Each structure stands twice: as structure tokens, then as C-alpha cells.
mmCIF file of C-alpha atoms in Angstrom:
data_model
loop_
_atom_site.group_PDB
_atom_site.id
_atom_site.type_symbol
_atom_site.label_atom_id
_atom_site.label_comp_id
_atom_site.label_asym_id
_atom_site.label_seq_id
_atom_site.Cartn_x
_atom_site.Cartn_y
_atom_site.Cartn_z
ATOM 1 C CA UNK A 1 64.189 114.133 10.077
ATOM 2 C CA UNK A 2 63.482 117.880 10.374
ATOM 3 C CA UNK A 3 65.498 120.308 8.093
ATOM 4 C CA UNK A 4 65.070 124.049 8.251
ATOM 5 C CA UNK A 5 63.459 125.558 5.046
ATOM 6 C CA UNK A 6 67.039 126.142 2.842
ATOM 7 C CA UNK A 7 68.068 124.406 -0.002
ATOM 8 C CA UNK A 8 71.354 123.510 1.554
ATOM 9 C CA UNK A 9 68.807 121.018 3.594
ATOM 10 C CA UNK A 10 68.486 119.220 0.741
ATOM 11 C CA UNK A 11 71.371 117.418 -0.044
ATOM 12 C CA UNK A 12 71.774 115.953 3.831
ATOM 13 C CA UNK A 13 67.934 114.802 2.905
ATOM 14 C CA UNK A 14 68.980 113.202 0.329
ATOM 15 C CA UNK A 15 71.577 111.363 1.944
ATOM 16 C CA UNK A 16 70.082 109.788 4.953
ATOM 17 C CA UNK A 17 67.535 108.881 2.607
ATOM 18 C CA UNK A 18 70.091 107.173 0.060
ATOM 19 C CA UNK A 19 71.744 105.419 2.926
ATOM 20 C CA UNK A 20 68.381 104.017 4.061
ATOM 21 C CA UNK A 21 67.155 102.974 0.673
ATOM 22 C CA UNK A 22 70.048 101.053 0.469
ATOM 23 C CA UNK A 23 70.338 99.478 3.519
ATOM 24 C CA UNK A 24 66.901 97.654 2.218
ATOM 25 C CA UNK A 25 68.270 96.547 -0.750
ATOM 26 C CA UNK A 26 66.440 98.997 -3.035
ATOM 27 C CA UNK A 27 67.684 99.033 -6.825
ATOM 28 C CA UNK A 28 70.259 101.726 -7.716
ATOM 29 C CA UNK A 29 67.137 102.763 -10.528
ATOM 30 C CA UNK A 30 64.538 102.843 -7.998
ATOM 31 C CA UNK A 31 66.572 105.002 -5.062
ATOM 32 C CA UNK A 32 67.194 107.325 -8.470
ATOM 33 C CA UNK A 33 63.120 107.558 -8.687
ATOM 34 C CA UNK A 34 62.581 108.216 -5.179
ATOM 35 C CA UNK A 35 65.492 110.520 -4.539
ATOM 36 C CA UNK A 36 64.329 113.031 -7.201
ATOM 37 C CA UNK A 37 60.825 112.614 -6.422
ATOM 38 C CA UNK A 38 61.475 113.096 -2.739
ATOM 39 C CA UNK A 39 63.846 116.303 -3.895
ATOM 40 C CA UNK A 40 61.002 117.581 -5.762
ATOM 41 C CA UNK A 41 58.497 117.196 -2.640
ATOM 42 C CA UNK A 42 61.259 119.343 0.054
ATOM 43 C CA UNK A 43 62.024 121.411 -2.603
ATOM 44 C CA UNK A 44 58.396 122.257 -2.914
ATOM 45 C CA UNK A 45 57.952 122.157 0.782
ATOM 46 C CA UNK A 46 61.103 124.867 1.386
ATOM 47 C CA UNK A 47 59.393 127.134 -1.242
ATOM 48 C CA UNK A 48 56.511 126.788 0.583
ATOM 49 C CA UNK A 49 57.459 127.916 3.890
ATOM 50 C CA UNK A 50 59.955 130.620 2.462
ATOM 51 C CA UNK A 51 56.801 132.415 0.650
ATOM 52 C CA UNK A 52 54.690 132.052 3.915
ATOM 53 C CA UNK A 53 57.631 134.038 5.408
ATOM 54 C CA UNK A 54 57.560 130.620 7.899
ATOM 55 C CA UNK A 55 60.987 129.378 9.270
ATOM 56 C CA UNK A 56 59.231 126.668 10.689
ATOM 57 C CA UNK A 57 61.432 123.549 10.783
ATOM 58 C CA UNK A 58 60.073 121.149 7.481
ATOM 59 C CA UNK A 59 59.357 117.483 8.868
ATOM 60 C CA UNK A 60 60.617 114.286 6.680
ATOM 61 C CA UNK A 61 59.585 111.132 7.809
ATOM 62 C CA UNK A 62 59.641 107.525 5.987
ATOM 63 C CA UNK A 63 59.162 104.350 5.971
ATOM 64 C CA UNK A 64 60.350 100.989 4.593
ATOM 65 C CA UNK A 65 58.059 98.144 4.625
ATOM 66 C CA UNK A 66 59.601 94.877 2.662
ATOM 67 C CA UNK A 67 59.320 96.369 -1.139
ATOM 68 C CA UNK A 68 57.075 99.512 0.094
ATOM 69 C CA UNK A 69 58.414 102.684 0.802
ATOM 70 C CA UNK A 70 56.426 105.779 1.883
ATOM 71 C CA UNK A 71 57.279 109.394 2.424
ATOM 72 C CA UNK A 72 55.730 111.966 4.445
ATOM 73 C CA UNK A 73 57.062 115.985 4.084
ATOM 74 C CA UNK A 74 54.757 118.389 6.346
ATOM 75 C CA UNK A 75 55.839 121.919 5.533
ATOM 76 C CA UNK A 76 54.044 125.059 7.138
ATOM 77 C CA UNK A 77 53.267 126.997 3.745
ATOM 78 C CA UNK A 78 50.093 128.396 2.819
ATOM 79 C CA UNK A 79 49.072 124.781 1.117
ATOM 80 C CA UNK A 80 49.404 123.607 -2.623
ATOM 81 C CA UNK A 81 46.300 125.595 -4.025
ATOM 82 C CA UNK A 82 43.018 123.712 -5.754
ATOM 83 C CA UNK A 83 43.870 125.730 -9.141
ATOM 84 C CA UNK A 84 47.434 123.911 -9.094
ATOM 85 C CA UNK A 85 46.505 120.466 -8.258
ATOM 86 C CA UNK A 86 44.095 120.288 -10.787
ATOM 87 C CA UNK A 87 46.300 122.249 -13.501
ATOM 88 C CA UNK A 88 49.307 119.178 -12.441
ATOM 89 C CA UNK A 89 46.793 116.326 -12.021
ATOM 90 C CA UNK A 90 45.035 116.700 -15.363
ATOM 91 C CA UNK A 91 48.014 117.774 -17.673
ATOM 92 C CA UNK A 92 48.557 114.759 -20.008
ATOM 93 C CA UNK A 93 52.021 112.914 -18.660
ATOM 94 C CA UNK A 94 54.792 113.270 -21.175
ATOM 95 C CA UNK A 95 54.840 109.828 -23.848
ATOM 96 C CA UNK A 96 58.653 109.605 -23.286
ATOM 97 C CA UNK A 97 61.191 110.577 -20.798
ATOM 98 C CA UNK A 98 62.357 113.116 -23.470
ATOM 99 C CA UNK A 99 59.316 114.852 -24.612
ATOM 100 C CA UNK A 100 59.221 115.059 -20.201
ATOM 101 C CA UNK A 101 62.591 116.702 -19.736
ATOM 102 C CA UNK A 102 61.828 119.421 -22.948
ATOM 103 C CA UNK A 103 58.478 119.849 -20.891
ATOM 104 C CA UNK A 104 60.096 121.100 -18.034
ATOM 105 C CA UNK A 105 62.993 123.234 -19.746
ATOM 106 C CA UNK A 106 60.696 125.063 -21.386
ATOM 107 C CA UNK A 107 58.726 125.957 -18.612
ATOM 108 C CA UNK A 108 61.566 126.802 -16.514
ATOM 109 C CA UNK A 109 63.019 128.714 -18.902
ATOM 110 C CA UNK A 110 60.044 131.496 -18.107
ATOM 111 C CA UNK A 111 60.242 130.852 -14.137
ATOM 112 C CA UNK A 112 62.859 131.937 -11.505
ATOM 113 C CA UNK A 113 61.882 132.085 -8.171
ATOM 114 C CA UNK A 114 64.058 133.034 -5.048
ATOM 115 C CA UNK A 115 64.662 130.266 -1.968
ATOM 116 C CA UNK A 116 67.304 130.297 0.486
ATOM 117 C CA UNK A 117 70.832 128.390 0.445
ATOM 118 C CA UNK A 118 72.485 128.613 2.919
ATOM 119 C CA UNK A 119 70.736 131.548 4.834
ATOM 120 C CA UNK A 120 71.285 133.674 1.369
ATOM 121 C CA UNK A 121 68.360 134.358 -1.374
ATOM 122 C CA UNK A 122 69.810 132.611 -4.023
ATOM 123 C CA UNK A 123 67.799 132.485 -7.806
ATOM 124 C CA UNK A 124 66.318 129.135 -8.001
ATOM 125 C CA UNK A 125 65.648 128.000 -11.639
ATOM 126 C CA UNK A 126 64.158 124.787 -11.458
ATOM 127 C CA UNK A 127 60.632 125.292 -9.683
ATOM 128 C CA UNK A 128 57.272 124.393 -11.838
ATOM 129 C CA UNK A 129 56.669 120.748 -12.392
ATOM 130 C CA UNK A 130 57.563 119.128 -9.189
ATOM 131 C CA UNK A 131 54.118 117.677 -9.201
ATOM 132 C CA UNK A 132 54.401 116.186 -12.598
ATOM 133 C CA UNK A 133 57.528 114.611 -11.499
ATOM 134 C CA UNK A 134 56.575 113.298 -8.669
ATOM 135 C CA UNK A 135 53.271 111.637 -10.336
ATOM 136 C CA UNK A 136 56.197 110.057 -12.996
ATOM 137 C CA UNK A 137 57.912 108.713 -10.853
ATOM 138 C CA UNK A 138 55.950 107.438 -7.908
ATOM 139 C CA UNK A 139 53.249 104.739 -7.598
ATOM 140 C CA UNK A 140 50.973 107.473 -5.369
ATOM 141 C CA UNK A 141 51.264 111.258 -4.203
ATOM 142 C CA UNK A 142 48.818 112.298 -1.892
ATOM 143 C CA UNK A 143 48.267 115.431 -0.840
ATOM 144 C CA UNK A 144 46.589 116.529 2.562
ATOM 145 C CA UNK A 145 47.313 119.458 5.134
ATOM 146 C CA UNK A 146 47.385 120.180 8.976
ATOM 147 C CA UNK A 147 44.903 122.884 10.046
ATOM 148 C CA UNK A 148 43.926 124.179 12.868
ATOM 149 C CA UNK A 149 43.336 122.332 16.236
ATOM 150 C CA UNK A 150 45.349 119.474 14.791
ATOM 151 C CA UNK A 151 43.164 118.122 12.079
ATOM 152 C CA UNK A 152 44.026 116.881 8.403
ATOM 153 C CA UNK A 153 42.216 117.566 5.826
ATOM 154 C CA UNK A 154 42.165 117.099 2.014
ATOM 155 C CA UNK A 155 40.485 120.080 1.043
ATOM 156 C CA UNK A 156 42.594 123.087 -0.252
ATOM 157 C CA UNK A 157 39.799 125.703 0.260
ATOM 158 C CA UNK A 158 39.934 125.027 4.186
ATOM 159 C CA UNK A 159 40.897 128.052 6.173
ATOM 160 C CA UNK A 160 42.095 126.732 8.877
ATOM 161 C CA UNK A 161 45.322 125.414 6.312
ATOM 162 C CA UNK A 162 48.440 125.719 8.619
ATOM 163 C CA UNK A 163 50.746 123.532 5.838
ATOM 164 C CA UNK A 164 50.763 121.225 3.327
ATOM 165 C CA UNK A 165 51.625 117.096 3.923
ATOM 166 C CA UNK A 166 52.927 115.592 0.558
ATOM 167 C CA UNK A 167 52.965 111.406 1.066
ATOM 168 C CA UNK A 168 54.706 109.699 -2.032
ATOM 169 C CA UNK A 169 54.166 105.752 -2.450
ATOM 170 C CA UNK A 170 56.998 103.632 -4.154
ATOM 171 C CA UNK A 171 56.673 99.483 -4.369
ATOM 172 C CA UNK A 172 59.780 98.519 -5.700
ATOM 173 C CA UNK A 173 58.398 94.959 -6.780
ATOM 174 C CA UNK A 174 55.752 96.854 -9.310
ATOM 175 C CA UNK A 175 59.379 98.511 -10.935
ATOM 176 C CA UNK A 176 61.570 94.891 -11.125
ATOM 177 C CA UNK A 177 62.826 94.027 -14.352
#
């Protein structure tokens, strides 16, 4: 799927993705896991691009294996910095879904940033955490990013970064009741 870097992009995203979940027979629980996780990942990806000044097109791809699902957004940002991953990946996850959501308000209560909708600059309140949330609610997140002459790499400090490549991991089986 490619979507241009606007948050309008996000809620046909979300519903190709939806449709496809359940076409596999995901739970109702588990598309809700993915879906924000996912929204999290583009939404990160858009911001990405939008403070590269890039209006590169954002690339979604997934796929559905039996209970394994795997996402793939490449945006063409400057890269998730070394600072931030390690801030997100060491930060002790929340003991409840509660002491989680009162996390996030109160840092987004002290962070606005503006992202397009619709072609417009539009305030954008709820930007921060999306790595958190995506490390709730996913089995993996990976992050790598294209560089120059085509490689990947999983080192921030390269210079050649051209864009980020989040990968999120979901097994439904692991989540069964």
C-alpha cells in the first residue's frame, strides 16, 4: 500500500488492514492490538517525512502467515534517532493498562506537534509514545533503515540514513484465551 505522508492516510490504512485481518480470521481483540500499533508506526512514519520536508510516498506492506502477521512501514524521514530508541526501549512498561494510558496523557499534555490532514497543518496532540505502544502491544518491533545505494542497516548513527523501516510482529496463537 503506499499512502502519501497526511494523516487523512491513515484511516484508509487502517481499513484495508481491518478488512485483511479479518478475512484471516483474526480476533476482534487482536485486529484492536495491531490496528493501533500499526496507527502508531504510520503515524510515526508521516511525522517523519513531514519534518524531513519529504513528500515521499510512505510504503505499507504486510503479511499474513496462518496465526503470524508482520508489518513493514518504510518512511523517508531522517530515521528514529539512537537517543530515542534507547530512551523508549529501556523505560519500564506500564504494570497496568491504566497506569499506561495516564503515562501517555501526561506526556502529551506537554507535546503538540504539527502534521498534515488533508494537505492542511493541522495541531497533532497525540505524538510521544508510539514506541511504547507499539512494544505493548506487539510480540516484536524492529527497527532498521534504507541508506544509500540500497542497503539496510540497523545502525542509527549511519549517514547514509535515507528513512526509517518499522517491522511489527503479532502471533495471534501467543494472545488466545
Amino acid at each position: 500500500m503506499f499512502l502519501p505522508p497526511d494523516l487523512a492516510s491513515i484511516r484508509e490504512f487502517r481499513r484495508a488492514l481491518r478488512q485483511s485481518l479479518e478475512e484471516n480470521t483474526f480476533a476482534s481483540r487482536d485486529i484492536q492490538q495491531i490496528e493501533l500499533a500499526a496507527d502508531e508506526a504510520l503515524t510515526n512514519s508521516i511525522s517523519a517525512n513531514y519534518n524531513s520536508s519529504s513528500e515521499e510516498t510512505i510504503i505499507c506492506r504486510w503479511i499474513v502467515n496462518d496465526s503470524k502477521f508482520t508489518l513493514w512501514i518504510v518512511d523517508y524521514g531522517s530515521g528514529l534517532k539512537k537517543e530515542k530508541i534507547e530512551e523508549q526501549m529501556t523505560e519500564a512498561k506500564p504494570s497496568s493498562l491504566q497506569d499506561f494510558l495516564k503515562k501517555v496523557k501526561t506526556y502529551q499534555e506537554g507535546k503538540c506537534e504539527v502534521l498534515p490532514h488533508r494537505g492542511k497543518p493541522t495541531q497533532h496532540k497525540n505524538l510521544g509514545k508510539g514506541l511504547l505502544i507499539m512494544q505493548s502491544l506487539m510480540d516484536s518491533v524492529k527497527i532498521m533503515y534504507h541508506c544509500g545505494e540500497g542497503r539496510i542497516s540497523s545502525d542509527p548513527n549511519d549517514t547514509s540514513i535515507r528513512g526509517s523501516i518499522i517491522e511489527l510482529g503479532f502471533d495471534s496463537k501467543k494472545h488466545a484465551l
